[in-house]
Amino acid sequence: MAEIARIALPRPVRQLFDYLVPEGLAVQNGQRVRIPFGNQALPGIIVELDPKDPAKRGLKPIQNALEDWPVLPEGTRELLLWAARYYQHPPGECLFAALPPALRKGASATLAQTEYWWPGEEEPDALTSRAHRQKALLQWLREHPGQPRHAIRTAGFDGSLLQALEKKGLALRTHSKPAPTEHEPLPDITPQPLNPEQQCVLESLEANSRGFNTHLLFGITGSGKTEVYIHYLMRRIRRADEPSQYLVLVPEINLTPQTMARFQRYFGSRLAVWHSALNATERLQTWSRVREGEPVIVVGTRSAVLLPFTRLDTLVVDEEHDGSYKQNEGFRYSARDLAIYRGRLSQCPVVLGSATPSLESLHNARSGRFHLHTLNVRAGNAKLPGMQLIDVRSRPLRGGVSPPLLEAVGETLAQGEQALLFINRRGFSPVVMCFDCGTPIDCPQCDARLTFHRHDNCLRCHHCGHQQAMPRRCNDCGSDNLNAVGQGTERTETVLQERFPETPVLRIDRDSTRRRGQLDRMLDQVRSGRPCILVGTQMLAKGHDFPAVTLAGVLDADGGLFSSDFRGPEHLAQLLVQVAGRAGRGERPGRVMVQTCQSGHPLLQQLCRGDYLEVAESLLRERKQAELPPASFMTAFRVESGDMDTSMMLLEDLARRARSADEGVMIMGPFPAIMARKANRFRAQLLLQHTQRPRLHRLSNRLCLYLEQLRPGRQVRWSIDVDPLNID
Ligand code: ADP
Ligand code: ZN
Ligand code: ZN
């Protein structure tokens, strides 16, 4: 019988499109097809198949299928369609977001087919006696016939060796899958023994690992969480009845080769990586391995949660509080929350880990939805450092550094140790100002100051990318008395280098690590253990293990205390604890110094007593009193257009509709964004909040449909953000 296929297209529309399945074409859900659309041919994904409805006439037929298998297997499809409803995002865009870039545009997935390598028939006389590496590879191929290229690379042989052998007829490639052989065993390595506390967590994880369960592993920095994940995964792999797949999510910044090397040691060629620096071919390869059901352990950033796993057995989300798990554009999903839903679909355990859990996760642990496990001591011999506040009111600062902190840096270096200073701004100075008339230099396109970058004498906007040369004179009064005001990483670096000319000062921020490999080179230098000073942004605060760092300094803690975003204090507490966590991870104890003008602030005082949990509990109580998330749920509607009136009027219209819908939803705004003008677009937002998610969801959905049929004009862009992480 003829069928109708309901097809999702990579378009910003919430509807699906009906097409006729031509006689003789066998298709399934999740398969890619090419369809006529207007005067184009577009790739689409089949979401539903229905028997032909005689009432529907004039449907166009599908042109052809792009593969004869579904690119999105059932579980992944279900996850994405659920996410499309939950995040109120067009389903086609959600489904296509889960494909590697090459497949989104309709390229053939046969490209993804892996090559398998075999030893050639030729006699190895063709090899000169000096070609040791080629001989070694030939020997390896004989022992491991039919391996894909990535396994050969993992074994330590690079592509040029394979090519050399192939030229001599000593290596052959095929594109067909080798006959199923025993899968590569795990490397025969016994991980280092866990300490009693870690062992206890491992046992209690295992005791609650049947079916779907969410665990929150709250372990102070350096307590050995990663070691626990590794032990747990190894046990899960050994005890699985059939070959299974595993996912470890890590924040964007954390994916250093060191982390990878650690996983590599234990999981060998079963390890697959996934992050934004992979090129299109590498992505396609990893995606194919996952899709083919290979028993991989994927370590990856945010979008790895969308990979087409078919036999998922365990999910781990490391540093679950990290903001990089939330996608802030287009399909605005939270990878942590999708990981939990994925665990439910696959009926398998999900482990969230952090030294500074989000209030959302703590709330879930308190209410019994998550199992809570804690690690209170540092692994090995390391001690958690003490935190000290330095009040910098009316103190002379040099490059943002106060005398006591400067002195502490000197002492640290004198003892042959390393110091790390955290500052939340890159560039030399965040403002350039005329000292005669007081006018700062603004971005011509944004409500923002231009940042001065001294290394190339340039002014840049960190919001829209605008850049210009440093002017000679003030635009307003013509004076040449222009001055760089305030600190960025570059200035702090300069000042410290002048003060400690003998010591390497390493600046780690987005500017100094733009090229591939730069960050790793600097991190290697830090790991050498010789005295140095690290100056950096967020990038330094997270995840890294620097055993020789014994002093961590925070140059300015005050921004987060007075943030307009209700999550400001939570994020500040997390940041301070994470920065502090970089100190004293080795044998020697560490200390932490935090500069502030608010040394009496209760939040900072509490953090000094060293208890993140205490801070988090009191923030959670405040949120509950104010009925803010996680005590309630929030949705943000955002509009940007060529002028503020248009943006505000559209949101006012939306607010009126929301009020008349009478769902008891709390409505905040509309109000202009903190940075009202960005890249010459005027931005405003409307916040909706309710203690019952279904009501909020129902109303948001109605408003989306309204906006979609309203089509507010080409210049106007709107978006919805469910569970927004940043609301300024
Ligand atoms: P976290 O993920 O909690 O920050 P890691 O797992 O990275 O902690 O461990 C911190 C440091 O302690 C690492 O250098 C690790 O090798 C070491 N470590 C972890 N567990 C143990 C253990 N049981 N015995 C000795 N050292 C350990
Ligand atoms: Zn001036
Ligand atoms: Zn700008």
XYZ file of N, CA, C and O in Angstrom, residues 76 249 487:
12
model
N 17.916 8.008 19.350
C 18.390 9.367 19.077
C 17.253 10.233 18.532
O 17.102 11.393 18.898
N 30.770 13.333 28.932
C 30.723 14.728 28.482
C 31.680 15.561 29.316
O 31.730 15.417 30.537
N 42.145 46.929 34.100
C 43.062 45.822 33.834
C 42.469 44.795 32.906
O 41.336 44.406 33.050
